[in-house]
PDB file of C-alpha atoms in Angstrom:
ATOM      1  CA  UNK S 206       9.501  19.576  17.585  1.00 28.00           C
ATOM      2  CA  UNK S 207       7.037  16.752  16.159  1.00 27.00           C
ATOM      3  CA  UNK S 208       8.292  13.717  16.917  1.00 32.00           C
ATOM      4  CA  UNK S 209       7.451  11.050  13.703  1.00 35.00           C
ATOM      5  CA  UNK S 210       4.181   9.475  13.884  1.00 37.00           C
ATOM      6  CA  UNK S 211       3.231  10.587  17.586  1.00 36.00           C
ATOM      7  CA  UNK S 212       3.017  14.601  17.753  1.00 34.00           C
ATOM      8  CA  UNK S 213       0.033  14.140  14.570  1.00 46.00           C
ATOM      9  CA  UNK S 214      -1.670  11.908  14.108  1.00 58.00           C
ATOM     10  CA  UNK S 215      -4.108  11.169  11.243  1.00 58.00           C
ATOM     11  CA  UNK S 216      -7.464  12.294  11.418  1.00 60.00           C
ATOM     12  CA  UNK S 217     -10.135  10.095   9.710  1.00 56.00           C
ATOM     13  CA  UNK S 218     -13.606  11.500   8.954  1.00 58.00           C
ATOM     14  CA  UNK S 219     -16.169   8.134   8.026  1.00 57.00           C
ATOM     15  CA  UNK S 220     -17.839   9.972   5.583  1.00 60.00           C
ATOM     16  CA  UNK S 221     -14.356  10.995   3.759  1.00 58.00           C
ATOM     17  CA  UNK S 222     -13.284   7.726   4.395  1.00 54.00           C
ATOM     18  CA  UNK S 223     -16.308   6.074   2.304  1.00 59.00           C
ATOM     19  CA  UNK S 224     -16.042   8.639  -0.260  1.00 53.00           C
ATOM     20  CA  UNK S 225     -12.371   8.549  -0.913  1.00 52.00           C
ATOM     21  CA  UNK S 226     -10.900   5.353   0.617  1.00 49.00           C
ATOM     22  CA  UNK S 227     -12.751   2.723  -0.270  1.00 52.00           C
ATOM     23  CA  UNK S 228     -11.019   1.336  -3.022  1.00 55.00           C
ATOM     24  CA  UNK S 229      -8.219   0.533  -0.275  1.00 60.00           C
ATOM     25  CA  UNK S 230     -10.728  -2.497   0.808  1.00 57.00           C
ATOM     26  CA  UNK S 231     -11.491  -3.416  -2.663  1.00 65.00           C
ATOM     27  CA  UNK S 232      -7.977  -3.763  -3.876  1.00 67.00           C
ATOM     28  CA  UNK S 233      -6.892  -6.255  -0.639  1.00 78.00           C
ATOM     29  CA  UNK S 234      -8.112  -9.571  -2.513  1.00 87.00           C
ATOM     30  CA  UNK S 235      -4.487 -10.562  -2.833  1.00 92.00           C
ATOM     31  CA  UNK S 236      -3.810  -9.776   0.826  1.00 95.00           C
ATOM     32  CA  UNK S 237      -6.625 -12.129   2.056  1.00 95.00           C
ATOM     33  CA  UNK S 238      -5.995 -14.695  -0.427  1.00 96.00           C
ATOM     34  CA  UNK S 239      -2.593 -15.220   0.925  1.00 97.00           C
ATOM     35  CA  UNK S 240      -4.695 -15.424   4.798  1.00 98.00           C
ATOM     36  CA  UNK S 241      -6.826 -18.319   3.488  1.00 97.00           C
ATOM     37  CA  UNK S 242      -9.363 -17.395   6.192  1.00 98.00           C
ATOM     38  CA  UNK S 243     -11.215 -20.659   7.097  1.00 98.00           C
ATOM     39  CA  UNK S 244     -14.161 -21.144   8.828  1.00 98.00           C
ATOM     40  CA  UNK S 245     -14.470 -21.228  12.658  1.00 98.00           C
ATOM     41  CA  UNK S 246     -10.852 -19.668  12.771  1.00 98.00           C
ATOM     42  CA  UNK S 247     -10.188 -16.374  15.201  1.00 99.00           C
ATOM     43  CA  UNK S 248      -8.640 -13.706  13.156  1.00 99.00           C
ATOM     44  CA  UNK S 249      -7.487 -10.363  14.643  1.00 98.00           C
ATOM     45  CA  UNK S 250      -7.982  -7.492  12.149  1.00 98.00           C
ATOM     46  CA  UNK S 251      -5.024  -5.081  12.815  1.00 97.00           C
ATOM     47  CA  UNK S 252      -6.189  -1.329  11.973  1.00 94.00           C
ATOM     48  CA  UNK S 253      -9.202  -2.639  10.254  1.00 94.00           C
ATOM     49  CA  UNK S 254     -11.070   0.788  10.366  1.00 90.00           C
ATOM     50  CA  UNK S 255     -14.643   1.221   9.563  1.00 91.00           C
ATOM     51  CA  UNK S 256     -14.761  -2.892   9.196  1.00 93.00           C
ATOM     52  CA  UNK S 257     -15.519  -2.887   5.751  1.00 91.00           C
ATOM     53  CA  UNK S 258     -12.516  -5.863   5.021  1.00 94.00           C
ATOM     54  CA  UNK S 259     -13.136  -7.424   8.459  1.00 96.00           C
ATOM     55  CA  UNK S 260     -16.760  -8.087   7.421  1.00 95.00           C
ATOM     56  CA  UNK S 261     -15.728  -8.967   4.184  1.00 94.00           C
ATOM     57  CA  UNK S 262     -13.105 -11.973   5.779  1.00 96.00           C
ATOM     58  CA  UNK S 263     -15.891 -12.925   8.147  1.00 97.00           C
ATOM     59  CA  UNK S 264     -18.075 -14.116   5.766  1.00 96.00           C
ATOM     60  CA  UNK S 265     -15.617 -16.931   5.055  1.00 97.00           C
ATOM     61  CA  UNK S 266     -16.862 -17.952   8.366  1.00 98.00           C
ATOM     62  CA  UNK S 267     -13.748 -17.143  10.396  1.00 98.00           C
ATOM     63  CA  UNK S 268     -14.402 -15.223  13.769  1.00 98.00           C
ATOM     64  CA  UNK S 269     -13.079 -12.054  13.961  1.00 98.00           C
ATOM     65  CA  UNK S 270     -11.871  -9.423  16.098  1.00 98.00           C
ATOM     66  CA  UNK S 271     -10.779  -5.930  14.769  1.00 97.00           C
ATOM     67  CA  UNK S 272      -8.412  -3.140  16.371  1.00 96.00           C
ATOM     68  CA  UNK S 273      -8.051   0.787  15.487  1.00 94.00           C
ATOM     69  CA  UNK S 274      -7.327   3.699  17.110  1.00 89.00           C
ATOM     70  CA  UNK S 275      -9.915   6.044  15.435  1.00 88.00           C
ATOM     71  CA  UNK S 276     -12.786   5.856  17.708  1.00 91.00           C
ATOM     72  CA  UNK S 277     -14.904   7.450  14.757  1.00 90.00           C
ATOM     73  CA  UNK S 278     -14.170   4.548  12.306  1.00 89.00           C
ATOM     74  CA  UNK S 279     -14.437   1.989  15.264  1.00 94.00           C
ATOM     75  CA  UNK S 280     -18.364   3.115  15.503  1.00 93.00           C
ATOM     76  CA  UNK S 281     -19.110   2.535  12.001  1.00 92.00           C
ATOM     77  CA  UNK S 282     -17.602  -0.775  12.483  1.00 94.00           C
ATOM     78  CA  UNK S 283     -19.444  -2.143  15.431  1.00 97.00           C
ATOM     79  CA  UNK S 284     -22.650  -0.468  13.475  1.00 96.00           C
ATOM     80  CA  UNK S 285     -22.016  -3.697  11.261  1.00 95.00           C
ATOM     81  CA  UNK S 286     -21.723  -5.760  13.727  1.00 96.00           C
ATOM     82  CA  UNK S 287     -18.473  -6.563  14.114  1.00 97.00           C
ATOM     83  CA  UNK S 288     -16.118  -7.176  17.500  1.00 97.00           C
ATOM     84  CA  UNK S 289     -13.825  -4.202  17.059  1.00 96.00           C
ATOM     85  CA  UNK S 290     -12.091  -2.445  19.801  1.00 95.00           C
ATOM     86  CA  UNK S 291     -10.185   1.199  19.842  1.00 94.00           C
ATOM     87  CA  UNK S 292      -6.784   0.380  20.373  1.00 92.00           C
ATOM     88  CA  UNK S 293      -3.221   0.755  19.220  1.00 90.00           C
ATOM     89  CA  UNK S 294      -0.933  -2.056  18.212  1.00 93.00           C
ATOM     90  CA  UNK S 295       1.815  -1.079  18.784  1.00 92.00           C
ATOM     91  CA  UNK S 296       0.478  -1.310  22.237  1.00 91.00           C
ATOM     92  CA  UNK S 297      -2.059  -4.305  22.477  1.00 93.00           C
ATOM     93  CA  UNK S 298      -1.571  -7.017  24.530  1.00 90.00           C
ATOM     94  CA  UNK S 299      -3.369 -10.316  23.549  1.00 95.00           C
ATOM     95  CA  UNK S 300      -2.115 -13.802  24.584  1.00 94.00           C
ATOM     96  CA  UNK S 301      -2.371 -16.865  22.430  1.00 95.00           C
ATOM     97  CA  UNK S 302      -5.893 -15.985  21.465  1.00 96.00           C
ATOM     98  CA  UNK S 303      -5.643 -15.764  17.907  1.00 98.00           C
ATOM     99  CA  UNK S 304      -4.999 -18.472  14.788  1.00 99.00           C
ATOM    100  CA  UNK S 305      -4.183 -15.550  12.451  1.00 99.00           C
ATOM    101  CA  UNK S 306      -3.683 -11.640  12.296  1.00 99.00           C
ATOM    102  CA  UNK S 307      -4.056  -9.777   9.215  1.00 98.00           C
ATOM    103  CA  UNK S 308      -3.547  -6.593   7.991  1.00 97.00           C
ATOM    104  CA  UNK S 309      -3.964  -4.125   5.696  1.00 95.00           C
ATOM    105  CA  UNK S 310      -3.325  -0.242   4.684  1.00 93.00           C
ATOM    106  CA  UNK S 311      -2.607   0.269   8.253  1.00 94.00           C
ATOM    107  CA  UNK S 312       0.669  -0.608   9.616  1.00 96.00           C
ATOM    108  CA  UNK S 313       2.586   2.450   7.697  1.00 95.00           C
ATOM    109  CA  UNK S 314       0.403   4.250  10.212  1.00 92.00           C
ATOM    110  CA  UNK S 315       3.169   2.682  12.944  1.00 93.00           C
ATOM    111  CA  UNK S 316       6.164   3.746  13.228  1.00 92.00           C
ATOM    112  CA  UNK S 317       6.791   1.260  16.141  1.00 95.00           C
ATOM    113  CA  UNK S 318       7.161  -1.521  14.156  1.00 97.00           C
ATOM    114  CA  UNK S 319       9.257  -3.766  16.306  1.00 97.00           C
ATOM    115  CA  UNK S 320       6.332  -3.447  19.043  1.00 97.00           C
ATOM    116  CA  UNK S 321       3.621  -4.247  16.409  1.00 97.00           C
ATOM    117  CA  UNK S 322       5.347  -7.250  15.339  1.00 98.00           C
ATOM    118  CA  UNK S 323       5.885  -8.252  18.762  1.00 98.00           C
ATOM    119  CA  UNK S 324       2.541  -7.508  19.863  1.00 98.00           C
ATOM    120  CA  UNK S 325       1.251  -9.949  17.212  1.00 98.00           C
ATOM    121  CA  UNK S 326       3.740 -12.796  17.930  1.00 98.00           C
ATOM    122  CA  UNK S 327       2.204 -12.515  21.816  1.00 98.00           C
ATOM    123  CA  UNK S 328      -1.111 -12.710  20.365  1.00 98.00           C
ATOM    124  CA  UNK S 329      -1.038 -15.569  18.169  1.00 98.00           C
ATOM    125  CA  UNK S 330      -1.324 -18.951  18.984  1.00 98.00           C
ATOM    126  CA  UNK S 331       1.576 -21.084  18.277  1.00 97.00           C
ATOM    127  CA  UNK S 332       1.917 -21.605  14.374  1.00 97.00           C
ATOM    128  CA  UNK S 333       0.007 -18.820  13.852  1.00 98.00           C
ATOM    129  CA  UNK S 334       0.051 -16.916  10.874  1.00 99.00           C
ATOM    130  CA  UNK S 335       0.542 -13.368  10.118  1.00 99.00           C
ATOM    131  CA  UNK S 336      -0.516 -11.761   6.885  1.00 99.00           C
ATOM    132  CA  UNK S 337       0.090  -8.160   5.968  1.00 98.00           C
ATOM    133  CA  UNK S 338      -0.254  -5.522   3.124  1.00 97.00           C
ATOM    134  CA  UNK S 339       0.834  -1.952   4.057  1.00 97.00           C
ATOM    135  CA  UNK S 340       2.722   1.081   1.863  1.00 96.00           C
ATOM    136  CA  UNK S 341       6.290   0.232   1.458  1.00 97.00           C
ATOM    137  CA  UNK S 342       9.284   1.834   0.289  1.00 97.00           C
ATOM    138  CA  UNK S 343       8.843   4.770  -2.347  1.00 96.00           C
ATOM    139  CA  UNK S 344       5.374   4.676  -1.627  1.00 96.00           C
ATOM    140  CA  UNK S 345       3.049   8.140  -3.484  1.00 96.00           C
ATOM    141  CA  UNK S 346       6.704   9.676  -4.050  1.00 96.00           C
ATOM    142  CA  UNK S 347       5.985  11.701  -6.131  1.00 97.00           C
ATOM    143  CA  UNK S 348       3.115  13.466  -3.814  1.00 97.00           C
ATOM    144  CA  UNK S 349       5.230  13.288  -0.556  1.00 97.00           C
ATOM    145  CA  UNK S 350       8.186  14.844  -2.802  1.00 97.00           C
ATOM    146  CA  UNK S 351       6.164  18.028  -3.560  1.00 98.00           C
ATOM    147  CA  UNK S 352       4.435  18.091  -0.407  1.00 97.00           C
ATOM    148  CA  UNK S 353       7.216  18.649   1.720  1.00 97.00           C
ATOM    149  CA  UNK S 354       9.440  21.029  -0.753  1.00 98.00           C
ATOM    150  CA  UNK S 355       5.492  22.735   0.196  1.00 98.00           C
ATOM    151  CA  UNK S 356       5.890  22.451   3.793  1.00 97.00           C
ATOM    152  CA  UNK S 357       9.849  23.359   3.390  1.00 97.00           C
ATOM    153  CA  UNK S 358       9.451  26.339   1.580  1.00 97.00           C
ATOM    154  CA  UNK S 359       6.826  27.405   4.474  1.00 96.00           C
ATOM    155  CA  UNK S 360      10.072  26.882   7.389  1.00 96.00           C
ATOM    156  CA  UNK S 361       9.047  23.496   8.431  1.00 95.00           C
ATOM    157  CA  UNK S 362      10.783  20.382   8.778  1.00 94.00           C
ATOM    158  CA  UNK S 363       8.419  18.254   6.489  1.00 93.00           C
ATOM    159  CA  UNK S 364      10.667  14.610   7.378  1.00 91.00           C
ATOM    160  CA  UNK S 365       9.568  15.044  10.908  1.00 91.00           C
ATOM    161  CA  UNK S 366       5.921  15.797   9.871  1.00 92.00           C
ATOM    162  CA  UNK S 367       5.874  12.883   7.568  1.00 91.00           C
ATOM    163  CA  UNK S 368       3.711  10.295   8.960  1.00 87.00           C
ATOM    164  CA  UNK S 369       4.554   7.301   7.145  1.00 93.00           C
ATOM    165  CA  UNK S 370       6.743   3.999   8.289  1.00 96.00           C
ATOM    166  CA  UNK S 371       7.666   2.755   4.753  1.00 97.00           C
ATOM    167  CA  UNK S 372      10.233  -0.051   4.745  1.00 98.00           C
ATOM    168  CA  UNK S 373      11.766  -1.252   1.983  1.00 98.00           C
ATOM    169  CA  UNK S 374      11.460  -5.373   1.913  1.00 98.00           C
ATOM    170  CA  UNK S 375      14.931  -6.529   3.849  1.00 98.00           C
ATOM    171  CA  UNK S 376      14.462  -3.953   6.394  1.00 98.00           C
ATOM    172  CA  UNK S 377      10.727  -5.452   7.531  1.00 99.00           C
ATOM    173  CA  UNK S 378      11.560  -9.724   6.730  1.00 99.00           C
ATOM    174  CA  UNK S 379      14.306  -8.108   9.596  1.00 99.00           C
ATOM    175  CA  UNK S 380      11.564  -7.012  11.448  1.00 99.00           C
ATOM    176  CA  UNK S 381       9.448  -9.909  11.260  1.00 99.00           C
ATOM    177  CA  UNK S 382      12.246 -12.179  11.992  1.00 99.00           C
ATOM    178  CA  UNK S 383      13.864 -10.431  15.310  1.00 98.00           C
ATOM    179  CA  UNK S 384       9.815  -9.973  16.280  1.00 98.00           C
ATOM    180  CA  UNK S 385       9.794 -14.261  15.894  1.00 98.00           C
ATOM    181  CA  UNK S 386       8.692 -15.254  12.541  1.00 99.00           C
ATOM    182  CA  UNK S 387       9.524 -17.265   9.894  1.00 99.00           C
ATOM    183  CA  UNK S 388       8.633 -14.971   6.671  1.00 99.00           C
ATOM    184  CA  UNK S 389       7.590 -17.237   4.059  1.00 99.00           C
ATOM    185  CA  UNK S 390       6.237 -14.722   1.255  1.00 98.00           C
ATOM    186  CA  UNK S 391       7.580 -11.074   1.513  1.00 99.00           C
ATOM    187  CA  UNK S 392       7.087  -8.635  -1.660  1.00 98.00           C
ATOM    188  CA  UNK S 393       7.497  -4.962  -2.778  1.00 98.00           C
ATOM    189  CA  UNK S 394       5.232  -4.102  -5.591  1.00 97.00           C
ATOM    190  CA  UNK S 395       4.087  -0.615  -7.486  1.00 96.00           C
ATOM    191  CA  UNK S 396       0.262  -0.173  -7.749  1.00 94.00           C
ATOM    192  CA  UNK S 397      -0.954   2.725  -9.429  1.00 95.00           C
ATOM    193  CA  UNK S 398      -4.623   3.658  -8.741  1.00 93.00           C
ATOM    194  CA  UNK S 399      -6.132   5.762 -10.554  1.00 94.00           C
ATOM    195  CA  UNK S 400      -9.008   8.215  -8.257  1.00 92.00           C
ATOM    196  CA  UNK S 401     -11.989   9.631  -9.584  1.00 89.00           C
ATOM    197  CA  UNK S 402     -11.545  13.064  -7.025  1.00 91.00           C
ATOM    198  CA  UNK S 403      -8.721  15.522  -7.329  1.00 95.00           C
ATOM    199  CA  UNK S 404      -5.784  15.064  -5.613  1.00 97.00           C
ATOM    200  CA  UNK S 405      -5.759  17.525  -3.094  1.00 96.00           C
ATOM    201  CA  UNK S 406      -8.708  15.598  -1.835  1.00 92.00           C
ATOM    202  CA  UNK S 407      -6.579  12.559  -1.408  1.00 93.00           C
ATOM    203  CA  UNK S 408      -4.116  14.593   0.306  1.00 94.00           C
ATOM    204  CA  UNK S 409      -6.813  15.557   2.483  1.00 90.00           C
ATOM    205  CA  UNK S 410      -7.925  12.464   2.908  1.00 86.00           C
ATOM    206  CA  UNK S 411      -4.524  10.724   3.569  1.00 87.00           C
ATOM    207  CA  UNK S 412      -2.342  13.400   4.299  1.00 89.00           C
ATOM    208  CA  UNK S 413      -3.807  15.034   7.332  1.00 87.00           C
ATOM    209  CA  UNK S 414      -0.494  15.430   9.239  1.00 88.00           C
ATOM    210  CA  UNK S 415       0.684  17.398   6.659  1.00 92.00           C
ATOM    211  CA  UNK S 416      -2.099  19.903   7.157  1.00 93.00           C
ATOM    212  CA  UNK S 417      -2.109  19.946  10.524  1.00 90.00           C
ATOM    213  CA  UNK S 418       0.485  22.064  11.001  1.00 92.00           C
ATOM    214  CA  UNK S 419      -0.703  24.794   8.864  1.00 94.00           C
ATOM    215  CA  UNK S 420      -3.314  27.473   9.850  1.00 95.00           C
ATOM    216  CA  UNK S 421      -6.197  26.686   8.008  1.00 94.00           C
ATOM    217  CA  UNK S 422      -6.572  29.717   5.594  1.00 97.00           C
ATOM    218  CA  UNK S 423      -3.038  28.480   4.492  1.00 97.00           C
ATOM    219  CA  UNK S 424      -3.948  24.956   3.699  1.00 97.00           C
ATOM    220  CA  UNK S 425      -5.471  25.796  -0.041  1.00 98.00           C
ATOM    221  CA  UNK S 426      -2.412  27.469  -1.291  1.00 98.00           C
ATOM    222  CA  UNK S 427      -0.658  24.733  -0.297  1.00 98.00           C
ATOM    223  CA  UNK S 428      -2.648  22.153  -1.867  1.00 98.00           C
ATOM    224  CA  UNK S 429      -2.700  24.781  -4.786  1.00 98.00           C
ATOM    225  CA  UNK S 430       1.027  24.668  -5.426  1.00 98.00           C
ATOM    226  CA  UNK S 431       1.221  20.930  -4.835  1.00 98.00           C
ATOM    227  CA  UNK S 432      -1.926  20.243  -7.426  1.00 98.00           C
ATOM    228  CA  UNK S 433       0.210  22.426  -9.790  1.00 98.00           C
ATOM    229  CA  UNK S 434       3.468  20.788  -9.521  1.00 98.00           C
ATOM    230  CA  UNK S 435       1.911  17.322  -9.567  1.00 98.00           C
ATOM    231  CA  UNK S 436      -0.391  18.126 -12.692  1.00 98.00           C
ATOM    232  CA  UNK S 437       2.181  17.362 -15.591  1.00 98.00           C
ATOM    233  CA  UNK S 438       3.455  13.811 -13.753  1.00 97.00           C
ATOM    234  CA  UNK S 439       0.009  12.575 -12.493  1.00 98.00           C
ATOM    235  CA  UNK S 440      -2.874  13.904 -13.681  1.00 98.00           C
ATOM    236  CA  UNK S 441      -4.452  12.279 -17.123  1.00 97.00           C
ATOM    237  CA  UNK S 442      -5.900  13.330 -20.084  1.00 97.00           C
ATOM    238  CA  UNK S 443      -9.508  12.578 -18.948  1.00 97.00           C
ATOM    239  CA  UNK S 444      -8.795  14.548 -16.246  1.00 96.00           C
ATOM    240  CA  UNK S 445      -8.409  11.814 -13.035  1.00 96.00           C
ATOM    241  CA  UNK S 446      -5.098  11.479 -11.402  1.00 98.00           C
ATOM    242  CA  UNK S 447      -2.496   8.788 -10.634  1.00 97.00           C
ATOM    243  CA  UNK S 448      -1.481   7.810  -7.313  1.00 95.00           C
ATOM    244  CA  UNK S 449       2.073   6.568  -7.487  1.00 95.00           C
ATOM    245  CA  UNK S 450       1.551   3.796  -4.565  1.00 93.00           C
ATOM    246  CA  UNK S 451       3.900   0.910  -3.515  1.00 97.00           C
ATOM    247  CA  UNK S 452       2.883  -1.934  -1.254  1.00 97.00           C
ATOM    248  CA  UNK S 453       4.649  -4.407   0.674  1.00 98.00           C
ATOM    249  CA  UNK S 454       3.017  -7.631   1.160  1.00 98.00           C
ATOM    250  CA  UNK S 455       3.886 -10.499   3.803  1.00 99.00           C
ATOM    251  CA  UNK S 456       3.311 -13.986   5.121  1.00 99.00           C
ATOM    252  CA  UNK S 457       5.230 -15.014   8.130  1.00 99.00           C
ATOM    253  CA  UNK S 458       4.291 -17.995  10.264  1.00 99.00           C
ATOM    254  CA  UNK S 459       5.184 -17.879  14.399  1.00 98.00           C
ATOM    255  CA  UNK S 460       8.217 -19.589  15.075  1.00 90.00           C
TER     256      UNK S 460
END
């Protein structure tokens, strides 16, 4: 039995992660503008994989620090220079050393939440601020719907191979409150994004646990039925696709 989020994990290849992911960086302006990172500040970077925000925020002058859990996307990171560490959150244990945490695209990756949000109160000095962006409720639908009537079909139990924590916004201010915050911005918006690479490659991409499971020479005809079934609802006329994505995005201040 796979137990959510634990028994697979995602796999992240750098060089799929540059190719096909880096629009997830470029579309985090919003996120950072509600951090108002200011100079001299220490920041902790929550799942900030291969650094490519983190760098970005540290050119505002604040000092930061980064945590993931891929080792792979951690060594791209340092290669920029950055203080990143391989790590989980829902496991870290800073104390007071931070005057904000930020995050983004990373903390559906946790299915811990509680601990997360706990973690980061411990870690932030008091008054600190917390400031999030992460796949919420409904989030690609439409790909996770025909993905696991795929992986159904095929005799497995595709809810317990799903490896997404997608709250809708009530259930996480909940979170953030019980974890000691005081949420002062919380929001659940749709963001389409439109990718320039089929989307079996974003399934590949961000999907992995789904594959996982599967023998490899069984993975195309998946991804063959699921391209096929997705075609008439998200792929366009010039021939690019649609990802159906939802954020959630937070501020919360320590209590």
């Amino acid at each position: 039995m796979f137990v959510r989020g634990t028994s697979i994990h995602q796999k992240w290849s750098p060089q799929l992660y540059e190719s096909n992911a880096r629009f997830v960086g470029d579309l985090a302006t919003g996120a950072v503008e509600l951090l108002n990172p200011r100079p001299g500040e220490r920041i902790i970077d929550i799942g900030c994989g291969d650094g490519y925000l983190t760098e970005k925020i540290a050119s505002t002058g604040a000092l930061m620090t980064g945590v993931d859990y891929s080792p792979e996307l951690v060594a791209v990171a340092r290669a920029r220079g950055l203080d990143v560490r391989v790590g989980n959150a829902e496991e870290m244990d800073f104390f007071q050393d931070f005057d904000g945490a930020f995050s983004n695209a990373a903390m559906h990756w946790m299915p811990r939440a509680d601990a997360v949000v706990k973690n980061v109160e411990k870690a932030l000095k008091p008054g600190g601020r917390f400031v999030g962006e992460f796949a919420g409720a409904r989030n690609a639908y439409h790909i996770r719907q025909a993905v696991h009537e795929a992986l159904t079909r095929r005799g497995f139990d595709a809810a317990e191979i799903d490896p997404w924590y997608l709250p809708k916004v009530e259930e996480y201010r909940a979170v953030l409150e019980e974890g000691g915050f005081v949420v002062s911005h919380i929001e659940l918006f749709d963001r389409p994004v439109v990718i320039d690479y089929p989307v079996r490659d974003w399934i590949r991409t961000f999907g992995s646990p789904y594959l996982t499971v599967l023998e490899e020479e069984a993975r195309d005809p998946l991804l063959d039925e699921v391209t096929r079934q997705l075609a008439p609802r998200l792929l366009r006329n010039d021939g690019r696709w649609t990802i159906d994505y939802t954020r959630l995005r937070f501020r919360a201040e320590k209590a």
